[in-house]
Amino acid sequence: MLPRWIQFALATPVQFWVGRRFYVGGWKALRGGGANMDVLIALGTTMAYGLSAVVTLFGLLDQHVYFEASAVIITLVLMGKLLEARAKLGTSAAIEALIRLQPKTARVERDGVLVEVPVAGIQIGDIFVVRPGESIPVDGLVATGESGVDESMLTGESLPVDKHTGDKIFAGTLNQQGLLRCRAEGVGAATMLAGIIRLVREAQGTKAPIQRLADQVSGIFVPVVVAISALTFALWWGIGGELAPALVNAVAVLVIACPCALGLATPTAIMVGTGRGAQVGVLVKNAVALERAEKIRTLILDKTGTLTEGKPVVTDVLAAEGFSERELIMLAASLESGSAHPLAHAIVTHAQENNVQLTPIRDFRSVTGKGIQAVLDVPALGAEQQVALGAPAFLSESGAEVDTARIAPFVAQGKTVVGIAAGARIIGYLAIADKLRASSREAVGRLRGMGIDVVMLTGDNAATAKAIAGAAGVAEYRAQVLPGDKAAAVAEFKSAGQVVGMVGDGVNDAPALAAADVSFAIGAGSDVAIEAADIALMRSDLLSVVDAIRLSRATLSKIRQNLFFAFIYNVLGIPLAMAGMLNPVIAGAAMALSSVSVVSNSLLLRRWRRR
């Protein structure tokens, strides 16, 4: 054992220089009207150091000194802080990984020559080249070239996405195959990658409602611990009559208590959960939404673009006798070639995919909401004819005889039937449908398996709504619902006392998204919908909603585990310290490890996987 004066000399700088942060932190907390762990450490070690200093200075040889206890407690707590800080760095690993995705430089065309410039120097409109195996530096459009691009950092999907001229490309994604020549459209803070990083950082800085409990407990925790420590000191000194064990056990009570574990329980799990979500294409905008998503019991789905692809396609071509399907497509696409209507786009796209050449038209006339007419050459009739295209009712009004029995099966399937007539003669029908997404039925089944009631709202007619709902496995649906009525429907379900989620992708979904307890925007949707939503899903896939709710449940489970560990640690540790069963040094080590264990438990969320 070192002489007491040497112990005094060695312990003093540890107490007041190494341990200065505890005094500063404790004083700031007290000035702010609160108290924290720094107050407990400063008070406990000062008691041990102060008594030892008095004993040494006044030569009280019959009394013990506790210089080693105060110095070791400070050392162990700081080592715990170091381990905690290193562990907490892991909670922001997702952001760091996203930042590393963007390359430092890019090859940009300057006066016809490729020049390597810093990514920060790229301007909107610049032409840049991305070779196979390189990361795309900024958002843009493919000017020339074809390739497969790995967009897993955005969507969580491992399969590459084919890119052709005119397609969008995003900063941080990986060009895998061909050479791409692209035009910059979004640079700096305006890239999708920068937006994701910004959203994740903002979400990680928000508080979940469950954290209020921890905050309330922490607010009264330190004063209660100080009172318990004083009681411990009084009982041991009053009953035993000895100062040494009374001081040691009082210090142990102060040191074993760990309010910081309570403080870390929620934010560390939120940081890891939101970061992991960003890696799999689930962007959580705030911690409140992350907590509420776990409690969703009714999930309302928009039909178009959510359950379905959002892109109508021609599914059936029925040509009358004497006409070929190809000729029918040619006539329909020629009539619709100048229209921006979604059904017109489906017909023209179908013609392009089948390499059907269009024919000139004249005397074009449009009847709003019903159909169109024009004069064009009809090869099967060997002459020019006035051809009409539109809803069967429109053709009937024009004098054509519609075969309702022939088109009834398509109407029953929820498809839109377009008829084509040459003069008063029906020459064929096209059936057009917005196809159900391949994963929608599976997603609905999994949501129902999670105890969530699924409801579909759509502005379409009852037949289409029934067909899509049946195909997707949705038991409850409402048809012909206007955008304003969608918000009212959300409010109706909320009035029943349920936590209601809403999934949409269009501008007309924004009011309903805003009205829901938790709102999800499908990745292919509009900027307005994504802005209004609490959780943005980068994949155009309803299974992303399942992922988001599962991630919410996993994160809240971790928070509850952390809070349990923190509470049970203090509930067990403080009585043991009061009973004299914990040395202050061991108590300090246990306190440090409690914080590290909470952070480490949160880090296990990084193992969370999509199913």
XYZ file of C-alpha atoms in Angstrom:
611
model
C 0.000 0.000 0.000
C 1.380 3.396 -0.988
C 1.838 6.014 1.720
C -1.241 8.185 2.170
C 0.498 11.389 1.040
C 1.510 9.763 -2.251
C -2.051 8.455 -2.719
C -3.310 11.996 -2.020
C -0.899 13.459 -4.591
C -1.876 10.915 -7.258
C -5.630 11.043 -6.627
C -5.948 14.853 -6.643
C -5.333 15.409 -10.411
C -7.566 12.423 -11.193
C -10.340 13.904 -9.066
C -10.213 17.495 -10.292
C -8.516 17.363 -13.714
C -9.541 14.011 -15.162
C -12.888 14.218 -13.367
C -13.484 17.884 -14.204
C -16.181 16.993 -16.742
C -18.369 15.581 -13.948
C -18.181 18.797 -11.931
C -18.854 20.953 -14.996
C -21.702 18.740 -16.205
C -23.215 18.484 -12.751
C -23.057 22.251 -12.177
C -24.721 22.956 -15.534
C -27.479 20.487 -14.728
C -28.098 22.016 -11.301
C -28.127 25.536 -12.747
C -30.721 24.353 -15.251
C -32.947 23.161 -12.437
C -32.239 19.445 -12.905
C -29.726 16.787 -11.994
C -27.978 14.069 -13.957
C -25.442 11.281 -13.669
C -22.602 13.821 -13.412
C -24.099 15.061 -10.134
C -24.069 11.534 -8.705
C -20.490 10.816 -9.784
C -19.195 14.190 -8.610
C -20.972 13.886 -5.266
C -19.972 10.269 -4.641
C -16.300 10.598 -5.560
C -15.996 13.936 -3.741
C -17.325 12.306 -0.576
C -14.746 9.510 -0.828
C -11.921 11.861 -1.817
C -12.885 14.565 0.711
C -12.982 12.198 3.693
C -9.661 10.672 2.632
C -8.094 14.123 2.254
C -9.251 15.159 5.756
C -7.918 11.911 7.256
C -4.567 12.402 5.498
C -4.144 16.123 6.224
C -5.002 15.754 9.915
C -3.078 12.509 10.419
C -6.036 10.459 11.586
C -4.213 7.140 11.389
C -7.112 5.115 12.801
C -9.333 6.032 9.834
C -9.368 4.466 6.334
C -8.693 6.420 3.148
C -10.551 5.878 -0.136
C -8.372 7.661 -2.672
C -8.194 4.516 -4.820
C -11.988 4.203 -4.806
C -12.599 7.768 -6.031
C -9.850 7.521 -8.683
C -10.918 4.094 -9.938
C -14.596 5.106 -10.087
C -13.742 8.133 -12.248
C -11.475 6.008 -14.445
C -14.035 3.238 -14.901
C -16.874 5.653 -15.630
C -14.768 7.443 -18.250
C -13.804 4.100 -19.782
C -17.499 3.273 -19.890
C -18.171 6.618 -21.582
C -15.522 5.754 -24.162
C -17.084 2.364 -24.844
C -20.523 3.984 -24.949
C -19.325 6.628 -27.415
C -17.794 3.976 -29.651
C -20.994 1.968 -29.509
C -23.100 5.057 -30.262
C -20.994 5.692 -33.355
C -22.482 2.473 -34.653
C -25.982 3.940 -34.342
C -25.143 6.473 -37.061
C -23.400 3.914 -39.262
C -26.314 3.975 -41.716
C -25.820 7.684 -42.397
C -22.078 7.233 -42.775
C -22.687 4.398 -45.234
C -25.039 6.607 -47.263
C -22.513 9.453 -47.339
C -19.807 7.094 -48.602
C -22.002 6.057 -51.537
C -21.399 9.295 -53.432
C -18.078 9.419 -55.306
C -15.675 12.301 -54.739
C -15.120 13.085 -58.419
C -16.867 12.658 -61.765
C -15.996 12.827 -65.467
C -17.774 15.804 -67.028
C -17.770 16.970 -70.652
C -16.135 20.378 -71.025
C -15.832 21.693 -74.600
C -16.109 18.164 -75.957
C -13.398 16.797 -73.655
C -13.910 14.635 -70.561
C -12.526 16.366 -67.477
C -12.410 14.905 -63.972
C -13.945 17.401 -61.540
C -15.087 17.294 -57.887
C -18.715 16.225 -57.560
C -19.442 19.554 -55.860
C -18.426 21.270 -59.108
C -21.122 19.601 -61.235
C -23.881 21.967 -62.328
C -27.403 21.314 -63.576
C -27.281 20.610 -67.303
C -23.719 19.255 -67.280
C -23.103 16.084 -69.260
C -21.205 13.441 -67.285
C -20.067 9.919 -68.093
C -20.340 6.899 -65.789
C -18.368 3.769 -66.611
C -19.291 0.219 -65.546
C -18.486 -0.357 -61.867
C -18.636 3.345 -60.966
C -21.103 5.111 -58.667
C -23.346 7.763 -60.192
C -22.294 11.186 -58.828
C -25.554 13.207 -59.053
C -29.199 12.784 -60.043
C -29.920 13.060 -63.741
C -31.333 11.595 -66.934
C -29.685 9.099 -69.266
C -28.749 11.004 -72.435
C -27.295 8.017 -74.280
C -26.403 4.451 -73.392
C -27.976 1.452 -71.704
C -27.053 -0.332 -68.492
C -28.267 -2.089 -65.377
C -28.007 0.056 -62.245
C -27.908 -1.232 -58.677
C -30.417 0.932 -56.759
C -30.408 -1.187 -53.594
C -29.287 1.810 -51.538
C -32.592 3.500 -52.443
C -35.018 0.608 -52.564
C -33.388 -2.291 -50.733
C -33.876 -4.424 -53.867
C -30.779 -6.337 -54.937
C -31.759 -6.800 -58.599
C -30.360 -4.140 -60.977
C -32.768 -1.766 -62.739
C -32.460 -1.447 -66.518
C -31.738 2.105 -67.677
C -32.298 3.486 -71.173
C -32.270 6.908 -72.795
C -34.537 9.288 -70.857
C -34.605 7.226 -67.662
C -33.829 8.782 -64.279
C -30.627 7.916 -62.448
C -29.756 8.750 -58.849
C -26.620 9.773 -56.987
C -24.942 6.955 -55.074
C -26.398 4.142 -57.179
C -23.971 1.792 -58.922
C -23.641 1.447 -62.694
C -23.031 -2.245 -63.320
C -22.805 -2.946 -67.039
C -22.790 -0.371 -69.826
C -21.364 3.098 -70.357
C -23.874 5.832 -69.504
C -23.771 9.416 -70.715
C -26.074 11.464 -68.502
C -27.374 14.994 -67.988
C -27.277 16.386 -64.435
C -30.723 17.292 -63.077
C -30.211 17.343 -59.297
C -26.921 18.312 -57.644
C -25.656 19.023 -54.128
C -28.431 19.110 -51.540
C -31.037 18.559 -54.285
C -30.105 14.902 -54.935
C -32.271 12.026 -53.753
C -29.315 10.745 -51.694
C -28.909 14.088 -49.905
C -32.634 14.126 -49.200
C -32.494 10.649 -47.668
C -29.549 11.615 -45.449
C -31.379 14.770 -44.376
C -34.573 12.865 -43.544
C -32.705 10.232 -41.522
C -30.798 12.860 -39.542
C -33.998 14.759 -38.763
C -35.787 11.560 -37.726
C -32.923 10.524 -35.462
C -33.150 13.873 -33.694
C -36.844 13.524 -32.817
C -38.328 12.005 -29.663
C -40.827 9.171 -29.515
C -43.752 9.521 -27.065
C -42.441 6.520 -25.110
C -39.357 8.573 -24.268
C -41.491 10.888 -22.132
C -41.711 8.153 -19.506
C -37.934 7.841 -19.378
C -37.552 11.631 -19.270
C -40.051 11.941 -16.410
C -38.353 9.187 -14.423
C -34.896 10.662 -15.050
C -36.122 14.059 -13.848
C -36.847 12.760 -10.335
C -34.290 9.943 -10.346
C -31.197 11.828 -9.152
C -32.847 13.636 -6.198
C -34.350 10.320 -5.070
C -30.960 8.579 -5.324
C -29.275 11.346 -3.319
C -31.960 10.968 -0.653
C -31.481 7.183 -0.606
C -27.715 7.682 -0.308
C -28.186 10.049 2.636
C -30.552 7.551 4.262
C -28.013 4.769 3.734
C -25.282 6.868 5.334
C -27.509 7.720 8.314
C -28.645 4.130 8.877
C -25.169 2.601 8.679
C -23.634 5.264 10.902
C -26.542 5.290 13.331
C -26.742 1.501 13.678
C -23.084 0.560 13.341
C -21.535 3.690 14.740
C -18.671 3.570 12.222
C -18.020 6.238 9.619
C -16.129 4.080 7.093
C -18.857 1.573 6.104
C -21.479 4.323 6.186
C -19.466 6.402 3.719
C -18.561 3.459 1.477
C -22.152 2.261 1.141
C -23.506 5.785 0.609
C -20.952 6.303 -2.178
C -21.868 2.905 -3.672
C -25.536 3.967 -3.847
C -24.601 7.179 -5.666
C -22.306 5.401 -8.097
C -24.469 2.358 -8.896
C -27.443 4.502 -9.920
C -27.488 5.115 -13.658
C -29.993 7.587 -15.099
C -28.003 7.669 -18.334
C -29.106 4.110 -19.176
C -32.699 5.361 -19.062
C -31.760 8.330 -21.220
C -30.081 6.119 -23.826
C -32.824 3.481 -23.997
C -35.035 5.233 -26.550
C -32.824 7.525 -28.701
C -30.239 4.846 -29.503
C -32.931 2.440 -30.712
C -34.574 5.226 -32.744
C -31.231 6.091 -34.373
C -30.470 2.494 -35.334
C -34.052 1.763 -36.421
C -34.381 4.800 -38.687
C -30.907 4.209 -40.096
C -31.684 0.576 -40.860
C -34.947 1.661 -42.457
C -33.086 3.996 -44.809
C -30.903 1.092 -45.901
C -33.922 -0.972 -46.975
C -35.919 1.830 -48.594
C -38.109 2.825 -45.621
C -37.606 6.515 -44.785
C -39.114 7.356 -41.407
C -39.517 11.114 -41.026
C -40.038 11.251 -37.260
C -39.929 9.063 -34.176
C -43.627 9.630 -33.449
C -44.573 7.882 -36.700
C -42.142 5.053 -35.963
C -43.852 4.415 -32.626
C -47.414 4.782 -33.926
C -46.856 2.416 -36.865
C -46.570 -0.443 -34.384
C -50.089 0.296 -33.126
C -51.867 0.420 -36.527
C -55.029 -1.687 -36.492
C -56.700 -0.377 -39.673
C -54.739 0.290 -42.853
C -56.467 2.155 -45.679
C -55.108 1.636 -49.186
C -55.633 3.727 -52.272
C -56.194 1.502 -55.307
C -54.430 3.170 -58.210
C -50.664 3.096 -57.880
C -50.782 1.377 -54.493
C -52.507 -1.955 -54.993
C -52.168 -1.626 -58.766
C -49.273 -0.637 -61.013
C -50.826 2.766 -61.709
C -50.255 2.287 -65.449
C -53.228 1.056 -67.505
C -52.340 -1.528 -70.167
C -54.260 -3.186 -72.984
C -55.108 -6.698 -71.793
C -57.493 -7.949 -74.493
C -58.147 -7.185 -78.172
C -61.448 -8.410 -79.666
C -61.641 -7.883 -83.433
C -64.850 -8.311 -85.426
C -64.998 -10.781 -88.291
C -62.965 -9.549 -91.248
C -60.625 -7.455 -89.095
C -57.313 -8.463 -87.571
C -56.197 -7.567 -84.042
C -53.230 -5.718 -85.523
C -55.489 -3.570 -87.721
C -57.731 -2.797 -84.766
C -54.721 -1.672 -82.708
C -53.521 0.474 -85.631
C -56.876 2.257 -85.914
C -57.208 2.811 -82.149
C -53.621 4.034 -81.687
C -53.872 6.367 -84.694
C -56.981 7.956 -83.202
C -55.386 8.285 -79.728
C -51.905 9.355 -80.851
C -52.431 13.005 -79.908
C -54.100 12.424 -76.542
C -52.506 12.589 -73.080
C -55.272 10.529 -71.443
C -53.971 7.467 -69.513
C -56.143 5.102 -71.575
C -54.857 6.689 -74.790
C -51.296 6.245 -73.547
C -52.002 2.556 -72.873
C -53.292 2.039 -76.428
C -50.416 3.896 -78.107
C -47.846 2.076 -75.952
C -49.420 -1.264 -76.886
C -49.072 -0.353 -80.573
C -45.418 0.628 -80.111
C -44.628 -2.591 -78.248
C -46.115 -4.585 -81.139
C -44.374 -2.480 -83.839
C -47.679 -1.326 -85.310
C -47.350 1.568 -87.782
C -49.887 4.359 -87.370
C -51.862 5.988 -90.165
C -52.680 9.706 -90.663
C -56.060 10.994 -89.526
C -58.169 14.053 -90.417
C -61.313 15.811 -89.282
C -60.557 14.873 -85.681
C -63.298 15.577 -83.129
C -63.324 14.906 -79.396
C -66.441 14.518 -77.248
C -65.247 15.240 -73.710
C -65.671 12.323 -71.348
C -67.140 10.068 -74.016
C -64.874 9.415 -76.997
C -63.289 10.644 -80.218
C -63.976 10.561 -83.971
C -61.820 11.052 -87.065
C -61.571 10.073 -90.707
C -58.822 7.603 -91.639
C -58.099 4.753 -94.012
C -59.554 1.374 -92.986
C -57.652 -1.307 -94.966
C -60.212 -4.063 -94.344
C -62.915 -1.882 -95.918
C -60.671 -0.606 -98.697
C -61.640 3.027 -98.154
C -61.550 5.961 -95.793
C -64.169 5.864 -93.081
C -65.240 7.945 -90.129
C -64.077 5.891 -87.174
C -65.252 6.437 -83.609
C -63.546 5.226 -80.442
C -64.927 5.456 -76.947
C -67.126 3.986 -74.262
C -69.787 1.522 -75.490
C -72.506 3.998 -74.486
C -70.932 6.665 -76.716
C -70.913 4.295 -79.696
C -74.550 3.354 -79.040
C -75.477 7.040 -79.106
C -73.718 7.261 -82.482
C -75.969 4.520 -83.901
C -73.661 1.501 -83.529
C -74.984 -1.760 -82.087
C -72.921 -2.772 -79.058
C -72.664 -6.482 -78.180
C -73.070 -6.153 -74.394
C -72.885 -9.916 -73.852
C -69.445 -10.047 -75.468
C -67.964 -7.327 -73.268
C -69.762 -8.283 -70.032
C -66.983 -10.659 -68.795
C -64.400 -7.880 -69.067
C -66.624 -5.403 -67.245
C -67.109 -7.990 -64.486
C -63.310 -8.212 -64.137
C -63.150 -4.482 -63.525
C -61.610 -3.701 -66.897
C -62.400 -0.616 -68.962
C -63.846 -1.545 -72.357
C -63.275 0.756 -75.331
C -65.227 0.129 -78.527
C -64.230 1.017 -82.097
C -66.835 1.632 -84.807
C -66.489 2.343 -88.528
C -69.631 4.240 -89.379
C -72.439 2.351 -87.652
C -70.539 -0.936 -87.532
C -68.659 -2.135 -84.447
C -65.309 -3.486 -85.629
C -63.876 -4.450 -82.259
C -63.227 -3.795 -78.594
C -60.162 -3.187 -76.442
C -60.125 -4.141 -72.753
C -57.819 -1.991 -70.624
C -56.888 -2.528 -66.995
C -54.578 -1.196 -64.333
C -52.939 -4.460 -63.315
C -52.632 -5.551 -59.717
C -49.051 -5.389 -58.464
C -47.498 -8.840 -58.278
C -46.886 -8.514 -54.535
C -50.182 -6.888 -53.512
C -52.068 -10.062 -52.590
C -49.126 -11.355 -50.557
C -48.770 -7.993 -48.809
C -52.474 -7.838 -47.916
C -52.319 -11.395 -46.577
C -49.311 -10.581 -44.414
C -50.931 -7.402 -43.098
C -54.044 -9.327 -42.099
C -51.800 -11.944 -40.499
C -50.311 -9.144 -38.381
C -53.773 -8.349 -37.008
C -54.389 -5.340 -39.259
C -57.723 -4.742 -41.026
C -57.146 -3.688 -44.651
C -59.581 -1.335 -46.396
C -59.418 -0.161 -50.035
C -60.704 3.249 -51.140
C -61.015 4.149 -54.816
C -62.675 6.664 -57.074
C -63.386 3.893 -59.612
C -66.775 2.311 -60.204
C -68.117 -0.516 -58.054
C -67.337 -3.254 -60.607
C -63.674 -2.285 -60.882
C -63.366 -1.857 -57.114
C -64.905 -5.283 -56.472
C -62.632 -6.980 -59.004
C -59.414 -5.420 -57.663
C -60.385 -5.964 -54.022
C -61.174 -9.608 -54.728
C -57.908 -10.161 -56.582
C -55.917 -8.516 -53.779
C -57.714 -10.319 -50.969
C -59.159 -7.114 -49.492
C -62.399 -7.860 -47.647
C -63.629 -4.276 -47.208
C -63.656 -1.659 -49.951
C -65.426 1.544 -50.935
C -65.922 2.674 -54.535
C -66.483 6.081 -56.156
C -64.811 7.864 -53.241
C -63.742 11.437 -54.026
C -60.407 12.775 -52.676
C -62.155 14.816 -49.994
C -64.231 11.804 -48.995
C -61.059 9.741 -48.489
C -60.012 12.076 -45.686
C -63.508 11.797 -44.202
C -63.272 7.996 -44.356
C -59.974 8.114 -42.464
C -61.605 10.309 -39.814
C -64.510 7.852 -39.588
C -62.200 4.926 -38.817
C -60.239 7.044 -36.326
C -63.465 7.947 -34.516
C -63.850 4.256 -33.665
C -60.751 4.604 -31.484
C -58.385 2.744 -33.801
C -54.918 3.797 -34.910
C -55.372 4.278 -38.661
C -52.689 4.133 -41.332
C -53.107 5.403 -44.903
C -51.110 4.352 -47.965
C -51.234 6.425 -51.147
C -49.187 7.649 -54.064
C -51.041 10.516 -55.751
C -51.802 14.201 -55.220
C -55.431 13.303 -54.501
C -54.236 11.133 -51.591
C -52.547 14.024 -49.759
C -55.613 15.076 -47.665
C -56.206 11.492 -46.514
C -52.504 11.005 -45.770
C -52.534 14.134 -43.626
C -55.644 12.934 -41.754
C -54.236 9.500 -40.845
C -52.396 8.662 -37.611
C -49.557 7.239 -39.716
C -49.221 7.856 -43.446
C -47.157 6.000 -46.032
C -46.232 7.265 -49.515
C -45.327 4.675 -52.132
C -42.002 5.534 -53.782
C -43.323 6.012 -57.303
C -45.864 8.554 -56.072
C -46.029 12.313 -56.358
C -43.829 14.753 -54.444
C -46.968 16.121 -52.750
C -47.911 12.680 -51.420
C -44.372 11.973 -50.216
C -44.224 15.391 -48.517
C -47.524 14.750 -46.713
C -46.546 11.266 -45.524
C -44.834 10.294 -42.267
C -43.016 7.370 -43.880
C -41.768 7.438 -47.483
C -41.320 4.061 -49.167
C -38.686 4.062 -51.882
C -39.947 0.846 -53.491
C -43.198 0.902 -55.461
C -44.294 -2.169 -53.588
C -46.935 -2.699 -50.903
C -44.602 -5.128 -49.130
C -42.652 -2.008 -48.116
C -45.561 -1.125 -45.827
C -45.222 -4.540 -44.203
C -41.497 -3.870 -43.777
C -42.157 -0.457 -42.214
C -44.619 -1.840 -39.661
C -42.318 -4.770 -38.836
C -39.408 -2.349 -38.379
C -41.569 -0.222 -36.082
C -42.454 -3.263 -33.989
C -38.814 -4.376 -33.812
C -37.656 -0.892 -32.766
C -40.318 -0.509 -30.071
C -39.490 -3.985 -28.802
C -35.852 -2.926 -28.416
C -36.891 0.276 -26.618
C -38.989 -1.715 -24.149
C -36.121 -4.147 -23.582
C -33.753 -1.234 -22.964
C -36.135 0.428 -20.512
C -36.623 -2.882 -18.707
C -32.853 -3.421 -18.444
C -32.345 0.125 -17.172
C -35.137 -0.081 -14.592
C -34.301 -3.576 -13.341
C -30.617 -2.672 -13.074
C -31.416 0.225 -10.748
C -34.153 -1.645 -8.866
C -31.708 -4.455 -8.040
C -28.470 -2.467 -7.799
C -29.509 0.282 -5.390
C -30.816 -2.092 -2.646
C -27.634 -4.182 -2.927
C -25.543 -1.050 -2.472
C -27.649 0.013 0.517
C -27.128 -3.416 2.073
C -23.360 -3.052 1.813
C -23.042 -5.832 -0.758
C -21.401 -3.682 -3.461
C -17.989 -2.080 -3.321
C -18.038 1.454 -4.877
C -15.456 0.384 -7.456
C -17.596 -2.553 -8.575
C -20.630 -0.266 -8.554
C -18.830 2.181 -10.860
C -17.923 -0.584 -13.285
C -21.485 -1.917 -13.258
C -22.898 1.556 -13.887
C -20.610 2.063 -16.868
C -21.479 -1.333 -18.309
C -25.213 -0.711 -17.949
C -25.037 2.163 -20.435
C -22.893 0.152 -22.824
C -25.306 -2.791 -22.634
C -28.288 -0.591 -23.552
C -26.482 0.859 -26.577
C -25.256 -2.597 -27.618
C -28.793 -3.972 -27.418
C -29.997 -1.164 -29.694
C -27.237 -1.981 -32.170
C -28.732 -5.450 -32.604
C -31.392 -3.725 -34.736
C -28.778 -3.518 -37.467
C -29.390 -7.251 -37.973
C -33.054 -6.638 -38.816
C -33.933 -8.015 -42.251
C -36.798 -7.717 -44.707
C -38.821 -10.855 -45.291
